[in-house]
């Protein structure tokens, strides 16, 4: 309902990483499981770019099917432990599932290995205290969560948000190659070069 992007990232090994499982509706959760199973993929990590509920609605489904607990940076770990509170406070809903506990805490420079590839954790606070991005150098791809969007950035008016911090985080991301493909948490894909050329927040 919030048009959040969930990414299932795999290679020829058959191993995969699930990033930001925000599937809320049952048909969305079913579609993710069917995609993984029909391609004979083996999920090895469930990671979150941050602790907001819209990026974690589907964590219970992944846990029940594959036994994976979500991983998040320390700045957002407390939010992840209280996703049901977020549901009631921000969306006025009661969740019909029990969310799994956080399984691992992510930090700057951590490497998430799957198959023949790696994702490097880049801490990018600003949208939330514990926002991170995941960068695959081999493929030159960045999973940016809600830090960087096409021609925009994530909101900073939520608890733990900071405009000053997100601008610093964007400057960090600007050091990546211009050809880096950006896979955001919402909306369409872009590149670092296009955002440097057209995104006003990348020029501060």
PDB file of C-alpha atoms in Angstrom:
ATOM      1  CA  UNK A   1       0.000   0.000   0.000  1.00  0.00           C
ATOM      2  CA  UNK A   2       3.036   2.269   0.372  1.00  0.00           C
ATOM      3  CA  UNK A   3       4.606   1.037  -2.885  1.00  0.00           C
ATOM      4  CA  UNK A   4       7.779  -0.109  -1.173  1.00  0.00           C
ATOM      5  CA  UNK A   5      10.383  -2.044  -3.135  1.00  0.00           C
ATOM      6  CA  UNK A   6      11.456  -5.461  -1.880  1.00  0.00           C
ATOM      7  CA  UNK A   7      14.596  -6.865  -3.503  1.00  0.00           C
ATOM      8  CA  UNK A   8      15.479 -10.557  -3.839  1.00  0.00           C
ATOM      9  CA  UNK A   9      19.121 -10.517  -4.948  1.00  0.00           C
ATOM     10  CA  UNK A  10      20.637 -13.740  -6.282  1.00  0.00           C
ATOM     11  CA  UNK A  11      23.351 -15.072  -8.567  1.00  0.00           C
ATOM     12  CA  UNK A  12      24.138 -18.321 -10.406  1.00  0.00           C
ATOM     13  CA  UNK A  13      24.964 -20.068  -7.132  1.00  0.00           C
ATOM     14  CA  UNK A  14      21.280 -20.072  -6.217  1.00  0.00           C
ATOM     15  CA  UNK A  15      21.865 -18.241  -2.958  1.00  0.00           C
ATOM     16  CA  UNK A  16      19.957 -15.025  -2.385  1.00  0.00           C
ATOM     17  CA  UNK A  17      19.624 -12.105   0.000  1.00  0.00           C
ATOM     18  CA  UNK A  18      16.245 -10.520   0.729  1.00  0.00           C
ATOM     19  CA  UNK A  19      16.395  -6.754   1.220  1.00  0.00           C
ATOM     20  CA  UNK A  20      13.547  -4.805   2.850  1.00  0.00           C
ATOM     21  CA  UNK A  21      10.729  -7.334   2.866  1.00  0.00           C
ATOM     22  CA  UNK A  22       7.875  -4.850   2.979  1.00  0.00           C
ATOM     23  CA  UNK A  23       5.195  -7.221   1.677  1.00  0.00           C
ATOM     24  CA  UNK A  24       1.987  -6.365   3.537  1.00  0.00           C
ATOM     25  CA  UNK A  25      -0.790  -8.077   1.598  1.00  0.00           C
ATOM     26  CA  UNK A  26      -1.016 -11.850   1.572  1.00  0.00           C
ATOM     27  CA  UNK A  27      -0.702 -12.025  -2.221  1.00  0.00           C
ATOM     28  CA  UNK A  28       2.537 -10.024  -2.037  1.00  0.00           C
ATOM     29  CA  UNK A  29       4.000 -12.363   0.558  1.00  0.00           C
ATOM     30  CA  UNK A  30       2.904 -15.350  -1.469  1.00  0.00           C
ATOM     31  CA  UNK A  31       4.484 -13.880  -4.625  1.00  0.00           C
ATOM     32  CA  UNK A  32       7.869 -13.485  -2.919  1.00  0.00           C
ATOM     33  CA  UNK A  33       7.859 -17.049  -1.577  1.00  0.00           C
ATOM     34  CA  UNK A  34       6.731 -18.410  -4.954  1.00  0.00           C
ATOM     35  CA  UNK A  35       9.466 -16.465  -6.747  1.00  0.00           C
ATOM     36  CA  UNK A  36      12.141 -17.822  -4.401  1.00  0.00           C
ATOM     37  CA  UNK A  37      10.878 -21.393  -4.534  1.00  0.00           C
ATOM     38  CA  UNK A  38      10.147 -21.499  -8.273  1.00  0.00           C
ATOM     39  CA  UNK A  39      13.703 -20.341  -9.002  1.00  0.00           C
ATOM     40  CA  UNK A  40      15.106 -22.865  -6.506  1.00  0.00           C
ATOM     41  CA  UNK A  41      16.797 -20.074  -4.561  1.00  0.00           C
ATOM     42  CA  UNK A  42      18.268 -20.463  -1.105  1.00  0.00           C
ATOM     43  CA  UNK A  43      17.774 -17.359   1.064  1.00  0.00           C
ATOM     44  CA  UNK A  44      20.808 -16.850   3.302  1.00  0.00           C
ATOM     45  CA  UNK A  45      20.212 -13.361   4.768  1.00  0.00           C
ATOM     46  CA  UNK A  46      17.256 -11.065   5.459  1.00  0.00           C
ATOM     47  CA  UNK A  47      18.496  -7.485   5.784  1.00  0.00           C
ATOM     48  CA  UNK A  48      16.791  -4.137   6.276  1.00  0.00           C
ATOM     49  CA  UNK A  49      18.010  -0.716   5.188  1.00  0.00           C
ATOM     50  CA  UNK A  50      16.208   0.709   8.218  1.00  0.00           C
ATOM     51  CA  UNK A  51      13.625  -0.071  10.859  1.00  0.00           C
ATOM     52  CA  UNK A  52      10.451   1.529   9.489  1.00  0.00           C
ATOM     53  CA  UNK A  53       7.494  -0.821   9.292  1.00  0.00           C
ATOM     54  CA  UNK A  54       6.811  -0.385   5.588  1.00  0.00           C
ATOM     55  CA  UNK A  55      10.178  -2.058   4.874  1.00  0.00           C
ATOM     56  CA  UNK A  56       9.554  -4.924   7.294  1.00  0.00           C
ATOM     57  CA  UNK A  57       5.893  -5.934   7.006  1.00  0.00           C
ATOM     58  CA  UNK A  58       6.871  -9.319   5.531  1.00  0.00           C
ATOM     59  CA  UNK A  59       9.626 -10.355   7.941  1.00  0.00           C
ATOM     60  CA  UNK A  60       7.416 -12.882   9.730  1.00  0.00           C
ATOM     61  CA  UNK A  61       6.727 -14.650   6.419  1.00  0.00           C
ATOM     62  CA  UNK A  62      10.422 -14.951   5.608  1.00  0.00           C
ATOM     63  CA  UNK A  63      11.149 -16.177   9.118  1.00  0.00           C
ATOM     64  CA  UNK A  64       8.416 -18.809   9.026  1.00  0.00           C
ATOM     65  CA  UNK A  65       9.441 -20.132   5.586  1.00  0.00           C
ATOM     66  CA  UNK A  66      13.220 -19.861   5.737  1.00  0.00           C
ATOM     67  CA  UNK A  67      14.136 -19.334   9.391  1.00  0.00           C
ATOM     68  CA  UNK A  68      15.870 -16.001   8.746  1.00  0.00           C
ATOM     69  CA  UNK A  69      15.790 -13.218  11.312  1.00  0.00           C
ATOM     70  CA  UNK A  70      16.071  -9.629  10.068  1.00  0.00           C
ATOM     71  CA  UNK A  71      19.374  -7.782  10.328  1.00  0.00           C
ATOM     72  CA  UNK A  72      19.552  -4.031  10.878  1.00  0.00           C
ATOM     73  CA  UNK A  73      21.949  -1.352  12.123  1.00  0.00           C
ATOM     74  CA  UNK A  74      22.083  -0.664  15.857  1.00  0.00           C
ATOM     75  CA  UNK A  75      20.485   2.780  15.498  1.00  0.00           C
ATOM     76  CA  UNK A  76      17.226   1.176  14.377  1.00  0.00           C
ATOM     77  CA  UNK A  77      17.298  -2.055  16.372  1.00  0.00           C
ATOM     78  CA  UNK A  78      14.863  -0.755  18.985  1.00  0.00           C
ATOM     79  CA  UNK A  79      12.371   0.177  16.256  1.00  0.00           C
ATOM     80  CA  UNK A  80      12.638  -3.317  14.825  1.00  0.00           C
ATOM     81  CA  UNK A  81      11.817  -4.801  18.210  1.00  0.00           C
ATOM     82  CA  UNK A  82       8.578  -2.781  18.329  1.00  0.00           C
ATOM     83  CA  UNK A  83       7.153  -2.995  14.812  1.00  0.00           C
ATOM     84  CA  UNK A  84       3.717  -3.750  16.269  1.00  0.00           C
ATOM     85  CA  UNK A  85       3.850  -0.403  18.086  1.00  0.00           C
ATOM     86  CA  UNK A  86       4.680   1.348  14.802  1.00  0.00           C
ATOM     87  CA  UNK A  87       1.712  -0.361  13.169  1.00  0.00           C
ATOM     88  CA  UNK A  88      -0.708   0.980  15.738  1.00  0.00           C
ATOM     89  CA  UNK A  89       0.875   4.427  16.147  1.00  0.00           C
ATOM     90  CA  UNK A  90       1.399   5.361  12.497  1.00  0.00           C
ATOM     91  CA  UNK A  91      -1.084   3.193  10.601  1.00  0.00           C
ATOM     92  CA  UNK A  92      -3.823   2.582  13.163  1.00  0.00           C
ATOM     93  CA  UNK A  93      -3.680  -1.167  12.627  1.00  0.00           C
ATOM     94  CA  UNK A  94      -3.072  -4.256  14.685  1.00  0.00           C
ATOM     95  CA  UNK A  95      -0.787  -6.789  13.012  1.00  0.00           C
ATOM     96  CA  UNK A  96      -1.983 -10.392  12.798  1.00  0.00           C
ATOM     97  CA  UNK A  97       1.523 -11.812  13.069  1.00  0.00           C
ATOM     98  CA  UNK A  98       4.381 -11.929  15.539  1.00  0.00           C
ATOM     99  CA  UNK A  99       7.494 -10.302  14.138  1.00  0.00           C
ATOM    100  CA  UNK A 100      10.784 -12.201  14.576  1.00  0.00           C
ATOM    101  CA  UNK A 101      13.513 -10.675  16.755  1.00  0.00           C
ATOM    102  CA  UNK A 102      16.545  -8.985  15.235  1.00  0.00           C
ATOM    103  CA  UNK A 103      19.122 -11.607  14.361  1.00  0.00           C
ATOM    104  CA  UNK A 104      22.236  -9.545  13.742  1.00  0.00           C
ATOM    105  CA  UNK A 105      23.397  -5.948  14.060  1.00  0.00           C
ATOM    106  CA  UNK A 106      24.940  -4.385  10.964  1.00  0.00           C
ATOM    107  CA  UNK A 107      27.789  -1.857  11.009  1.00  0.00           C
ATOM    108  CA  UNK A 108      29.738   0.238   8.514  1.00  0.00           C
ATOM    109  CA  UNK A 109      31.936  -1.952   6.323  1.00  0.00           C
ATOM    110  CA  UNK A 110      30.252  -5.243   7.194  1.00  0.00           C
ATOM    111  CA  UNK A 111      30.158  -7.666   4.282  1.00  0.00           C
ATOM    112  CA  UNK A 112      27.047  -9.697   3.463  1.00  0.00           C
ATOM    113  CA  UNK A 113      28.124 -12.695   1.394  1.00  0.00           C
ATOM    114  CA  UNK A 114      25.880 -14.735  -0.857  1.00  0.00           C
ATOM    115  CA  UNK A 115      26.988 -17.044  -3.626  1.00  0.00           C
ATOM    116  CA  UNK A 116      29.727 -15.381  -5.658  1.00  0.00           C
ATOM    117  CA  UNK A 117      28.857 -11.846  -4.568  1.00  0.00           C
ATOM    118  CA  UNK A 118      29.110  -9.486  -1.627  1.00  0.00           C
ATOM    119  CA  UNK A 119      27.109  -6.537  -0.359  1.00  0.00           C
ATOM    120  CA  UNK A 120      29.014  -3.962   1.684  1.00  0.00           C
ATOM    121  CA  UNK A 121      27.168  -2.058   4.389  1.00  0.00           C
ATOM    122  CA  UNK A 122      27.377   1.745   4.145  1.00  0.00           C
ATOM    123  CA  UNK A 123      25.965   3.640   7.117  1.00  0.00           C
ATOM    124  CA  UNK A 124      23.757   6.497   5.860  1.00  0.00           C
ATOM    125  CA  UNK A 125      21.891   8.043   8.815  1.00  0.00           C
ATOM    126  CA  UNK A 126      19.399  10.829   8.207  1.00  0.00           C
ATOM    127  CA  UNK A 127      16.100   9.202   7.243  1.00  0.00           C
ATOM    128  CA  UNK A 128      16.487   7.298  10.497  1.00  0.00           C
ATOM    129  CA  UNK A 129      19.318   6.931  12.989  1.00  0.00           C
ATOM    130  CA  UNK A 130      20.234   3.489  11.696  1.00  0.00           C
ATOM    131  CA  UNK A 131      19.680   3.841   7.950  1.00  0.00           C
ATOM    132  CA  UNK A 132      22.154   1.919   5.807  1.00  0.00           C
ATOM    133  CA  UNK A 133      22.702   1.187   2.124  1.00  0.00           C
ATOM    134  CA  UNK A 134      24.047  -2.003   0.578  1.00  0.00           C
ATOM    135  CA  UNK A 135      26.639  -1.746  -2.198  1.00  0.00           C
ATOM    136  CA  UNK A 136      27.630  -4.555  -4.564  1.00  0.00           C
ATOM    137  CA  UNK A 137      30.936  -3.483  -6.083  1.00  0.00           C
ATOM    138  CA  UNK A 138      31.119  -6.412  -8.521  1.00  0.00           C
ATOM    139  CA  UNK A 139      27.887  -5.358 -10.204  1.00  0.00           C
ATOM    140  CA  UNK A 140      28.128  -1.632  -9.358  1.00  0.00           C
ATOM    141  CA  UNK A 141      24.693  -1.603  -7.732  1.00  0.00           C
ATOM    142  CA  UNK A 142      23.513   0.276  -4.641  1.00  0.00           C
ATOM    143  CA  UNK A 143      20.405  -0.630  -2.645  1.00  0.00           C
ATOM    144  CA  UNK A 144      19.653   2.770  -1.135  1.00  0.00           C
ATOM    145  CA  UNK A 145      16.586   2.180   1.030  1.00  0.00           C
ATOM    146  CA  UNK A 146      14.971   5.535   1.834  1.00  0.00           C
ATOM    147  CA  UNK A 147      18.210   7.529   1.784  1.00  0.00           C
ATOM    148  CA  UNK A 148      18.260   8.277  -1.949  1.00  0.00           C
ATOM    149  CA  UNK A 149      15.394   8.248  -4.447  1.00  0.00           C
ATOM    150  CA  UNK A 150      15.090   9.300  -8.066  1.00  0.00           C
ATOM    151  CA  UNK A 151      15.260  13.119  -7.869  1.00  0.00           C
ATOM    152  CA  UNK A 152      14.503  13.049  -4.153  1.00  0.00           C
ATOM    153  CA  UNK A 153      15.509  11.754  -0.721  1.00  0.00           C
ATOM    154  CA  UNK A 154      13.819  10.164   2.254  1.00  0.00           C
ATOM    155  CA  UNK A 155      11.893  12.205   4.794  1.00  0.00           C
ATOM    156  CA  UNK A 156      13.822  13.502   7.781  1.00  0.00           C
ATOM    157  CA  UNK A 157      10.917  14.615   9.966  1.00  0.00           C
ATOM    158  CA  UNK A 158      10.359  11.226  11.588  1.00  0.00           C
ATOM    159  CA  UNK A 159      11.817  10.421  14.992  1.00  0.00           C
ATOM    160  CA  UNK A 160      15.568   9.926  14.594  1.00  0.00           C
ATOM    161  CA  UNK A 161      15.681  11.771  11.265  1.00  0.00           C
ATOM    162  CA  UNK A 162      18.119  14.570  10.490  1.00  0.00           C
ATOM    163  CA  UNK A 163      18.482  16.726   7.381  1.00  0.00           C
ATOM    164  CA  UNK A 164      22.096  17.495   8.257  1.00  0.00           C
ATOM    165  CA  UNK A 165      22.929  13.806   8.599  1.00  0.00           C
ATOM    166  CA  UNK A 166      21.207  12.758   5.388  1.00  0.00           C
ATOM    167  CA  UNK A 167      23.083  15.437   3.423  1.00  0.00           C
ATOM    168  CA  UNK A 168      26.345  14.070   4.833  1.00  0.00           C
ATOM    169  CA  UNK A 169      25.219  10.566   3.869  1.00  0.00           C
ATOM    170  CA  UNK A 170      24.444  11.718   0.327  1.00  0.00           C
ATOM    171  CA  UNK A 171      27.932  13.205   0.059  1.00  0.00           C
ATOM    172  CA  UNK A 172      29.272   9.802   1.043  1.00  0.00           C
ATOM    173  CA  UNK A 173      27.220   8.081  -1.660  1.00  0.00           C
ATOM    174  CA  UNK A 174      28.341  10.694  -4.204  1.00  0.00           C
ATOM    175  CA  UNK A 175      31.832   9.154  -4.026  1.00  0.00           C
ATOM    176  CA  UNK A 176      30.554   6.003  -5.758  1.00  0.00           C
ATOM    177  CA  UNK A 177      31.052   5.719  -9.550  1.00  0.00           C
ATOM    178  CA  UNK A 178      28.608   7.783 -11.617  1.00  0.00           C
ATOM    179  CA  UNK A 179      27.472   4.588 -13.362  1.00  0.00           C
ATOM    180  CA  UNK A 180      26.346   3.000 -10.083  1.00  0.00           C
ATOM    181  CA  UNK A 181      22.768   1.787 -10.477  1.00  0.00           C
ATOM    182  CA  UNK A 182      20.596   2.855  -7.539  1.00  0.00           C
ATOM    183  CA  UNK A 183      17.813   0.506  -6.444  1.00  0.00           C
ATOM    184  CA  UNK A 184      15.733   2.585  -3.984  1.00  0.00           C
ATOM    185  CA  UNK A 185      13.218   1.659  -1.319  1.00  0.00           C
ATOM    186  CA  UNK A 186      10.420   3.369  -3.257  1.00  0.00           C
ATOM    187  CA  UNK A 187       9.807   4.481  -6.829  1.00  0.00           C
ATOM    188  CA  UNK A 188      12.014   3.832  -9.879  1.00  0.00           C
ATOM    189  CA  UNK A 189      15.698   3.016 -10.241  1.00  0.00           C
ATOM    190  CA  UNK A 190      18.290   5.652 -11.099  1.00  0.00           C
ATOM    191  CA  UNK A 191      22.063   6.135 -11.135  1.00  0.00           C
ATOM    192  CA  UNK A 192      24.479   8.102  -8.986  1.00  0.00           C
ATOM    193  CA  UNK A 193      25.471  10.155 -12.044  1.00  0.00           C
ATOM    194  CA  UNK A 194      21.883  11.128 -12.844  1.00  0.00           C
ATOM    195  CA  UNK A 195      21.250  12.133  -9.249  1.00  0.00           C
ATOM    196  CA  UNK A 196      24.433  14.207  -9.097  1.00  0.00           C
ATOM    197  CA  UNK A 197      23.275  15.987 -12.247  1.00  0.00           C
ATOM    198  CA  UNK A 198      19.616  16.517 -11.376  1.00  0.00           C
ATOM    199  CA  UNK A 199      18.865  15.883  -7.692  1.00  0.00           C
ATOM    200  CA  UNK A 200      19.061  19.194  -5.797  1.00  0.00           C
ATOM    201  CA  UNK A 201      19.829  17.419  -2.522  1.00  0.00           C
ATOM    202  CA  UNK A 202      23.028  15.962  -3.997  1.00  0.00           C
ATOM    203  CA  UNK A 203      24.460  19.441  -4.604  1.00  0.00           C
ATOM    204  CA  UNK A 204      24.437  20.854  -1.084  1.00  0.00           C
TER     205      UNK A 204
END
